Tab-separated table of C-alpha atoms in Angstrom:
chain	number	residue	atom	x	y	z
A	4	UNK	CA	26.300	-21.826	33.942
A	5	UNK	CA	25.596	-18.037	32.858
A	6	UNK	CA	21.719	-17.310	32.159
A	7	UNK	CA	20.669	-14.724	29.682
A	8	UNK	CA	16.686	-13.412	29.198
A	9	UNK	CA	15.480	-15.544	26.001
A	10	UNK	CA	12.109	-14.178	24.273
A	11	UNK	CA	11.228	-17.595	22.864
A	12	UNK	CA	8.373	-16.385	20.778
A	13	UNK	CA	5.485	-13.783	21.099
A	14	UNK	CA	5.119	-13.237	25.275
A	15	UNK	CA	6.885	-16.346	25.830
A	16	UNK	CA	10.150	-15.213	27.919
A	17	UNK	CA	12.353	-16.941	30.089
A	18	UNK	CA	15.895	-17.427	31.493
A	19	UNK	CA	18.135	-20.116	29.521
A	20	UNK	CA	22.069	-21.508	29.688
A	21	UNK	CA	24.613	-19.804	27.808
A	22	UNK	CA	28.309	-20.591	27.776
A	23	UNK	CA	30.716	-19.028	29.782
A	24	UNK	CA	32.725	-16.413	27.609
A	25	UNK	CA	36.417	-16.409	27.901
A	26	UNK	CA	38.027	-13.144	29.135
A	27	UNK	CA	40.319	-11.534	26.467
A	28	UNK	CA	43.142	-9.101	26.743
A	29	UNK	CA	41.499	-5.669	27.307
A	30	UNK	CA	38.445	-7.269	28.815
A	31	UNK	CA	36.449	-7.593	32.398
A	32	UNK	CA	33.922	-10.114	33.563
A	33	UNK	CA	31.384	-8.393	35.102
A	34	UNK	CA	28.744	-9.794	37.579
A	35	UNK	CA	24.970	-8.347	37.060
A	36	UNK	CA	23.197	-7.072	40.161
A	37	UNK	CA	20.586	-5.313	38.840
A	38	UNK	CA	18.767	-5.054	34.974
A	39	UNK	CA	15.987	-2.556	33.777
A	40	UNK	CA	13.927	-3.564	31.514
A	41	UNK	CA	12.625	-0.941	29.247
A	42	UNK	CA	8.794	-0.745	28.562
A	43	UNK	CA	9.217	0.352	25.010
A	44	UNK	CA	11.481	-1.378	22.963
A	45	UNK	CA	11.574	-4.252	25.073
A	46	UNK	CA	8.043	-4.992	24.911
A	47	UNK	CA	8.073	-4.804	21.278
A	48	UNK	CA	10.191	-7.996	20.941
A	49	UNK	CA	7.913	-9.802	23.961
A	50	UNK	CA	4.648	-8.424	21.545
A	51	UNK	CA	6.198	-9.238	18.270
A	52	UNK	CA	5.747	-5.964	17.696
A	53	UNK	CA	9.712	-4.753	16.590
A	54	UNK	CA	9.637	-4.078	13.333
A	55	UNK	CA	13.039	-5.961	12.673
A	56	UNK	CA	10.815	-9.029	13.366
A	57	UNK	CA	8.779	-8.597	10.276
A	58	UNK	CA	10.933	-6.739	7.975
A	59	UNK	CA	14.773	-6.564	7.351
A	60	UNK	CA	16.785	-3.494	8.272
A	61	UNK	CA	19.239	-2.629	5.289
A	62	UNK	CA	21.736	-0.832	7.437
A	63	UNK	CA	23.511	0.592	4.133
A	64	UNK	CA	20.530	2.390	2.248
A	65	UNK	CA	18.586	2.825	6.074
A	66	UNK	CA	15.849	1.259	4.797
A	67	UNK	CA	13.205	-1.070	6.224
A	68	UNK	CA	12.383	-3.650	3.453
A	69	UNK	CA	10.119	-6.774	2.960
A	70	UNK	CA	12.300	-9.962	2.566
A	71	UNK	CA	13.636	-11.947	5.566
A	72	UNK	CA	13.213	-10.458	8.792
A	73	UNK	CA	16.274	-8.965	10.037
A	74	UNK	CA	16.121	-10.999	13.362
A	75	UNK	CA	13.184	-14.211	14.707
A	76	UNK	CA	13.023	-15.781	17.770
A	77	UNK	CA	14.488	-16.950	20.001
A	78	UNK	CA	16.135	-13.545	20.590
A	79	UNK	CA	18.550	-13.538	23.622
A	80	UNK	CA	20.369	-10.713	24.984
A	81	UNK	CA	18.243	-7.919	25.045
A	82	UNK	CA	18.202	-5.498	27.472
A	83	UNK	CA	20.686	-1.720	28.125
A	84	UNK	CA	20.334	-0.826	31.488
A	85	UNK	CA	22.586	-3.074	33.605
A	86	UNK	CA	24.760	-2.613	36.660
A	87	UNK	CA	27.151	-5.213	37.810
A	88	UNK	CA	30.423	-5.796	39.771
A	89	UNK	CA	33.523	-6.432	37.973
A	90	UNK	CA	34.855	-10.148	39.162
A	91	UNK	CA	37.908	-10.479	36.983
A	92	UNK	CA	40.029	-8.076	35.216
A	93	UNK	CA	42.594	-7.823	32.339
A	94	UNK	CA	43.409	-4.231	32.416
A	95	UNK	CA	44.925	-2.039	35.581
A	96	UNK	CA	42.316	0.664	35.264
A	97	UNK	CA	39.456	-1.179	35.867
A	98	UNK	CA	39.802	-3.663	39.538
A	99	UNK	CA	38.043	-6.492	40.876
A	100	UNK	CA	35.047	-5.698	43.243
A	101	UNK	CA	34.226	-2.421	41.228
A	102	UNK	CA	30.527	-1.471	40.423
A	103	UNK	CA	30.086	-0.333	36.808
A	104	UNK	CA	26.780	0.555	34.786
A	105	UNK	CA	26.594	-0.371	31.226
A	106	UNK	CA	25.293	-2.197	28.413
A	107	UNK	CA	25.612	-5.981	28.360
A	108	UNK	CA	21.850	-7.162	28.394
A	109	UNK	CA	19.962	-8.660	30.763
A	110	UNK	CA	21.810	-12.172	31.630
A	111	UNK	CA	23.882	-13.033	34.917
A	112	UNK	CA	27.425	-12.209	34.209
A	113	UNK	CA	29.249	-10.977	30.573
A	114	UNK	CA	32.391	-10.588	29.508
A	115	UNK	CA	32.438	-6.886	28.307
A	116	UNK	CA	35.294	-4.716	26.719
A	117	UNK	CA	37.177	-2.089	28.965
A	118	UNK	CA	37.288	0.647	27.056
A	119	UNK	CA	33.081	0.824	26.707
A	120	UNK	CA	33.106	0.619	30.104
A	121	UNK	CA	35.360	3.637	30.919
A	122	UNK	CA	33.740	6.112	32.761
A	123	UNK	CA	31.331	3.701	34.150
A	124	UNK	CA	32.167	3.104	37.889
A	125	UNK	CA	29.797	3.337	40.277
A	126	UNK	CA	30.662	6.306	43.545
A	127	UNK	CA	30.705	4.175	46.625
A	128	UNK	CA	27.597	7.456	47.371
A	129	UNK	CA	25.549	6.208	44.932
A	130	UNK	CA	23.206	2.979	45.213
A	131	UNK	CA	23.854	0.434	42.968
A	132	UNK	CA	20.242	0.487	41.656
A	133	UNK	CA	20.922	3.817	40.439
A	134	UNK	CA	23.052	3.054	37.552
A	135	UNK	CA	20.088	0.899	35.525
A	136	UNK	CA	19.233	4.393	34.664
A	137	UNK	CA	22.078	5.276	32.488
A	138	UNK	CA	20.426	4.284	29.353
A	139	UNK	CA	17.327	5.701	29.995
A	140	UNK	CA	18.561	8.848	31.224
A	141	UNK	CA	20.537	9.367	27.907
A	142	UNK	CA	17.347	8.857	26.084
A	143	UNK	CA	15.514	11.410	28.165
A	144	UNK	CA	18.372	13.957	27.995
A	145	UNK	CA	18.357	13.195	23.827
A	146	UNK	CA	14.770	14.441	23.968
A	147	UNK	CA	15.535	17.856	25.483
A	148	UNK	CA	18.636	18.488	23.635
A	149	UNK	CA	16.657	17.980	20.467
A	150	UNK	CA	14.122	19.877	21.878
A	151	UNK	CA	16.342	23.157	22.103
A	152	UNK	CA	14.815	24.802	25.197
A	153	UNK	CA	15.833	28.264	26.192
A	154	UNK	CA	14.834	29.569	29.754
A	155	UNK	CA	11.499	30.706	30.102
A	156	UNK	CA	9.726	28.753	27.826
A	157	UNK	CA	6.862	26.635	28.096
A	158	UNK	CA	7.268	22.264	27.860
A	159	UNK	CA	4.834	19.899	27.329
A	160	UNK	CA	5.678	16.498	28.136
A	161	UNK	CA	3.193	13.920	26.782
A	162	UNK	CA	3.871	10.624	28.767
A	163	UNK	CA	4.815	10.525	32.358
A	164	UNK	CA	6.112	7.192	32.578
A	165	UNK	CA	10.023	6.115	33.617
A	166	UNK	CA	11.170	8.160	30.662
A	167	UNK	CA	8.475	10.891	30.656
A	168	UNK	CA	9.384	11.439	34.487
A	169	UNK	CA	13.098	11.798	33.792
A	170	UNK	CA	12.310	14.135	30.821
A	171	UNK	CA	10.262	16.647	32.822
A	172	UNK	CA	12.964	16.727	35.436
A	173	UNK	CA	15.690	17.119	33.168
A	174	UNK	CA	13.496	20.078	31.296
A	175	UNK	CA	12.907	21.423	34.683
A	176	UNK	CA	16.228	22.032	35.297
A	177	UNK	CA	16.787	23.514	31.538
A	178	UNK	CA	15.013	26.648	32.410
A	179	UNK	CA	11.279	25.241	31.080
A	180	UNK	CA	8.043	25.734	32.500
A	181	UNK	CA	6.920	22.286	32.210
A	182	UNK	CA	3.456	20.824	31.460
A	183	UNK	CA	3.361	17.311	32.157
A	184	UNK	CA	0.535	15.534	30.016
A	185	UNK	CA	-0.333	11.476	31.213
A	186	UNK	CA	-3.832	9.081	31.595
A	187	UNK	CA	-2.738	8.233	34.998
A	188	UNK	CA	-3.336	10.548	37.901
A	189	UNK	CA	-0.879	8.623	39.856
A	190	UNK	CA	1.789	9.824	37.228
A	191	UNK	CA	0.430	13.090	37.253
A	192	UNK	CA	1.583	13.518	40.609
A	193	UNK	CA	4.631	12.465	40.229
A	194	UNK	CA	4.980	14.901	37.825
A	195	UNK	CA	4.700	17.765	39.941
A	196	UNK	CA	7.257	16.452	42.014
A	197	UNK	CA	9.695	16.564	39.008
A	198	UNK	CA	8.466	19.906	38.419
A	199	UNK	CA	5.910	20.346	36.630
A	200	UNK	CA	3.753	23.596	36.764
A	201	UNK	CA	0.641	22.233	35.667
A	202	UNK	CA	-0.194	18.318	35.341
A	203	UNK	CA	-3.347	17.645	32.610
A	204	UNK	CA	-5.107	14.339	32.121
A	205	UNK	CA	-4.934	13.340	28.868
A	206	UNK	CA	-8.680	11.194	29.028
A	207	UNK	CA	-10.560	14.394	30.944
A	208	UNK	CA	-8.773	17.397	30.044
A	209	UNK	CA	-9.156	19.170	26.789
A	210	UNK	CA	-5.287	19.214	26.458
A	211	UNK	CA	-4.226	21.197	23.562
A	212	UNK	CA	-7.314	23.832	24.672
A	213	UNK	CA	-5.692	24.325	28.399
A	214	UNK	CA	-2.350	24.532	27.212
A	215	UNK	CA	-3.147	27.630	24.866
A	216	UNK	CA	-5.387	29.211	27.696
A	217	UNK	CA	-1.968	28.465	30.153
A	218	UNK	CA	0.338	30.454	27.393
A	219	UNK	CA	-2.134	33.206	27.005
A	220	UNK	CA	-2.933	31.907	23.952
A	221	UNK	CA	0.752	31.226	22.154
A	222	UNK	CA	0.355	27.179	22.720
A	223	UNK	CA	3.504	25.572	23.956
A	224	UNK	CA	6.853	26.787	22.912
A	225	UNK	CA	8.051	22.653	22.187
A	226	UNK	CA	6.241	19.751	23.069
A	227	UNK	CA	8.156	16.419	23.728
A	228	UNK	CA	6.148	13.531	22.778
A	229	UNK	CA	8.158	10.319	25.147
A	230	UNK	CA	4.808	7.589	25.218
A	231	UNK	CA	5.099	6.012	21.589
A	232	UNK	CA	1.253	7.024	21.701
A	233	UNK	CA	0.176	8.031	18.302
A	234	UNK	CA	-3.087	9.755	19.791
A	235	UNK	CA	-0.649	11.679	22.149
A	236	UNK	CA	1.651	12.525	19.274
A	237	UNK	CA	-1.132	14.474	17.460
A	238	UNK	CA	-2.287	16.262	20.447
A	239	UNK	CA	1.311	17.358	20.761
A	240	UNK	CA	1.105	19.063	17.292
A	241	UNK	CA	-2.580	20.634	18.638
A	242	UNK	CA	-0.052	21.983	21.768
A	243	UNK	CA	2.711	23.929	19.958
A	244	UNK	CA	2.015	26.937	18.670
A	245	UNK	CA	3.024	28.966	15.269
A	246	UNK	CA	5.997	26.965	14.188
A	247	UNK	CA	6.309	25.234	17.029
A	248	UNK	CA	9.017	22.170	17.292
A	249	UNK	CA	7.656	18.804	18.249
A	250	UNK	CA	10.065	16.394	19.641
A	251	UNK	CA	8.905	12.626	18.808
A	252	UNK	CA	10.805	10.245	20.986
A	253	UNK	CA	8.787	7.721	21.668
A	254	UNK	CA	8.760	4.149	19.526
A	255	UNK	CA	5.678	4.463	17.779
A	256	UNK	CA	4.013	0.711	16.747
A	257	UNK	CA	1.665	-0.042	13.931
A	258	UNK	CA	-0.095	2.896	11.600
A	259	UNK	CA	-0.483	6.056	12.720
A	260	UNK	CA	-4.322	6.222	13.159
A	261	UNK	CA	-5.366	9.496	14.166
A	262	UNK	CA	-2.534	11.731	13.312
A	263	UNK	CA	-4.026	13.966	10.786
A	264	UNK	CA	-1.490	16.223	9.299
A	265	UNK	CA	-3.833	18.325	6.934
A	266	UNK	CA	-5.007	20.160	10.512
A	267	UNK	CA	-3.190	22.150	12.622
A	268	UNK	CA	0.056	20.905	11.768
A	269	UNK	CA	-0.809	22.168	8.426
A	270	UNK	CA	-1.599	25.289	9.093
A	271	UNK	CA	0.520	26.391	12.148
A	272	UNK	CA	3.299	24.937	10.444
A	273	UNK	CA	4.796	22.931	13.034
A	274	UNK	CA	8.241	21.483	12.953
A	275	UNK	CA	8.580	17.734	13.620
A	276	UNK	CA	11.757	16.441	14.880
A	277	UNK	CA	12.185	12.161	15.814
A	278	UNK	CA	14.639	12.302	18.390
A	279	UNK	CA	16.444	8.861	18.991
A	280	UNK	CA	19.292	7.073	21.105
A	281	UNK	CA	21.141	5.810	18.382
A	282	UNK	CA	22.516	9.791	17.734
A	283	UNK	CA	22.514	13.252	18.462
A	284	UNK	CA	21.563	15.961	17.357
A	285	UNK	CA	23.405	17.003	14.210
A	286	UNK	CA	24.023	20.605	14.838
A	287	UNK	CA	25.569	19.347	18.673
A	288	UNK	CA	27.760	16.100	17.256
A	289	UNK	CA	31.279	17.843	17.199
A	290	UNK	CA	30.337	17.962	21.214
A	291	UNK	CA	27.758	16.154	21.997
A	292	UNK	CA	27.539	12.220	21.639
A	293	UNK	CA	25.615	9.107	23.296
A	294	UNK	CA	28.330	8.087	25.576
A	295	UNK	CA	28.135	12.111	27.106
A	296	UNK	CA	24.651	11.809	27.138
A	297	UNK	CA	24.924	8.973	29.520
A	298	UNK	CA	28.091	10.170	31.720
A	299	UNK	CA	25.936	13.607	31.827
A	300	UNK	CA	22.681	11.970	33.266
A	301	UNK	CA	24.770	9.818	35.728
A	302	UNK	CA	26.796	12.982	37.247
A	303	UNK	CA	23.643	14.306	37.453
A	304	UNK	CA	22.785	11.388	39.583
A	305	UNK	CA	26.121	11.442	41.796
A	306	UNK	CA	25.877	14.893	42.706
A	307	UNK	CA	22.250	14.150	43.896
A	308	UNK	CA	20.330	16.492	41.643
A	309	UNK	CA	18.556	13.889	40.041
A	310	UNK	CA	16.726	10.780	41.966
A	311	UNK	CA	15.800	8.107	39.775
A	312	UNK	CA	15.202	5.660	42.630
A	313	UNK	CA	11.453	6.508	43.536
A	314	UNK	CA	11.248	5.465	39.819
A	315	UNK	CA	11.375	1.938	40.618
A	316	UNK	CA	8.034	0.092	41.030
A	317	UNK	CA	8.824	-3.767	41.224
A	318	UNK	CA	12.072	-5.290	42.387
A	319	UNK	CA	11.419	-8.872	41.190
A	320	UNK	CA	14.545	-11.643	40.762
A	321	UNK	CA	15.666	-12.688	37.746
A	322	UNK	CA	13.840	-15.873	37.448
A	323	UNK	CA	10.679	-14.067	37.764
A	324	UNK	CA	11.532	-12.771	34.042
A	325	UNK	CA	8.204	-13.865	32.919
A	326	UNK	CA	5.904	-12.453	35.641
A	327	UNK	CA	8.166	-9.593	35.494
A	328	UNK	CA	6.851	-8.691	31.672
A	329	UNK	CA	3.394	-9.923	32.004
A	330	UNK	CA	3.084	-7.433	34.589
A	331	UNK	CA	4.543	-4.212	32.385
A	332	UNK	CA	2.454	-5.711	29.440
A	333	UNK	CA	-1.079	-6.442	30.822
A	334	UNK	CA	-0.366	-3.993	33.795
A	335	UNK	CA	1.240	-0.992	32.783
A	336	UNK	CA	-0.925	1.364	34.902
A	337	UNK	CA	0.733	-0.153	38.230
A	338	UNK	CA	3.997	-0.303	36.647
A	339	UNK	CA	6.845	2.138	36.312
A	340	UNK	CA	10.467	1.213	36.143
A	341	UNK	CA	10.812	-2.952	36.562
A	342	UNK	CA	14.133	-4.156	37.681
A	343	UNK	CA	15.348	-7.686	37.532
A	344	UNK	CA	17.503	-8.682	40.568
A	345	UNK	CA	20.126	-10.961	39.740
A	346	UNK	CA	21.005	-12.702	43.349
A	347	UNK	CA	18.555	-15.321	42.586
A	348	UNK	CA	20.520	-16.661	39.725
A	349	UNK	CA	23.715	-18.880	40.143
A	350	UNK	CA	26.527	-16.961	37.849
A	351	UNK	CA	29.434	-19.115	38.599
């Protein structure tokens, strides 16, 4: 039988049965090889953190509201950075023995529908590893669109995780002068290989003060906040300078403690701006949309000038699912991009 990743209740996760999907017309089974799981959103759900766990989601006003939680455990499925090989087909475009990237959560085979997964084959060039990035990438890219860099200018990234990392390499090669901003000298210096100009620790620099000594005094042109740190956030709005654009995009949890909005973002008037996967940028949707966002950071990827590879931290199979988020959650200085490997697990 098909296993699929099962949060079973607060950091209780594990890999469970589910039935074997029937292929319809204009469909492909695909086989997973590899699964990301994402150290944000994911480990809300293994926390209890998600907000659609406590509250319920009314899609049509886009409201969170008290009354029945929008979604309680068990919760199965999750999971949007897969790469598999197709193993039976329904349409002539897409063959058997293929390797696509996609969306299809983190379980050992799915039945998913062509057309979402056009696009989506794998080069033979590029490793199959590569394509758990997709997702990600997209998310990263979202950030710098919405961030509206022109050459020249100066970036701060706060957060130099997976999605931090791919941020300041994608700003990089906007025409920024990126300053990457982390806890973790390790990061830090990965940072500089992604091109960073100048790498500051968040716990032992005085951030906001070095980055306005850096500009000669201006503060950064945009600051991209990517850690779902609410600390970071406000030293983000510190960074910018006069009407300066802050780009939230990571999932903050909880109240925002220590963002105090009666300072400097206040008086420099700075612009705040969430950025998030689930849309673009208004002023780019007639061109711009998720699915380019993707297909963008993945050329990016096949032509070789992006490396998301030396990304990956822990390789660990499938039915390791457990250790595998322990790890991100009471680890997360050792970890940076966790992939499940699905050769362990019996898909037939």
């Amino acid at each position: 039988m098909p296993k699929v990743v099962q949060f079973s209740a607060p950091r209780s996760v594990e890999l469970v049965e589910e039935p074997v999907a029937a292929l319809a017309p204009g469909q492909v089974r695909v086989r997973t090889l590899y699964s990301g799981i994402s150290a944000g959103t994911e480990l809300t759900a293994y926390r209890g953190s998600n907000p659609y766990l406590s509250k319920h989601w009314d899609a049509e006003r886009r409201l969170f509201v008290e009354g029945t939680p929008s979604f309680g455990y068990p919760v199965a499925g999750w999971g949007y950075q897969e790469v598999g090989v197709i193993t039976e087909t329904s349409v002539p475009e897409l063959e058997v023995g293929q390797r696509v990237w996609g969306i299809w959560g983190h379980r050992s085979e799915a039945v998913v529908d062509a057309a979402k997964l056009a696009g989506h084959v794998l080069p033979d060039s590029v490793p199959p590893m590569a394509g758990v990035f997709a997702r990600l990438g997209a998310i990263a890219l979202n950030a710098v669109l919405d961030a509206d860099i022109h050459l020249g200018e100066d970036v701060a990234v706060f957060g130099q995780g997976v999605l931090g990392l791919i941020t300041t390499r994608l700003a990089t090669l906007n025409g920024a002068r990126v300053i990457a901003v982390d806890a973790l000298p390790q990061r830090l210096a990965l940072a500089a290989v992604q091109g960073a100009v100048l790498a500051l620790n968040a716990v032992d620099d005085a951030v906001a003060e070095r980055i306005t000594t850096h500009t000669d005094g201006r503060g950064a042109d945009t600051c991209i906040e990517i850690s779902g740190s609410v600390k970071a956030l406000h030293e983000a709005i510190r960074s910018v300078g006069v009407a300066g654009r802050v780009v939230a995009s990571g999932f903050y949890q909880g109240d925002a403690i220590g963002l105090r909005l009666g300072e400097e973002f206040h008086h420099n008037r700075v612009r705040l701006v969430a950025s998030q996967i689930g849309g673009v940028n208004p002023g780019l949707a007639q061109r711009w949309s998720v699915e380019r966002l993707q297909r963008t950071f993945m050329d990016l990827v096949s032509a070789g000038t992006l490396d998301p590879l030396p990304l990956v931290s822990h390789v660990m199979g499938a039915r390791e699912v457990a250790l595998a988020f322990a790890e991100i959650d009471e680890r997360p200085a050792d970890t940076l991009q966790v992939v499940l490997d699905f050769a362990d697990v019996d898909g037939s």
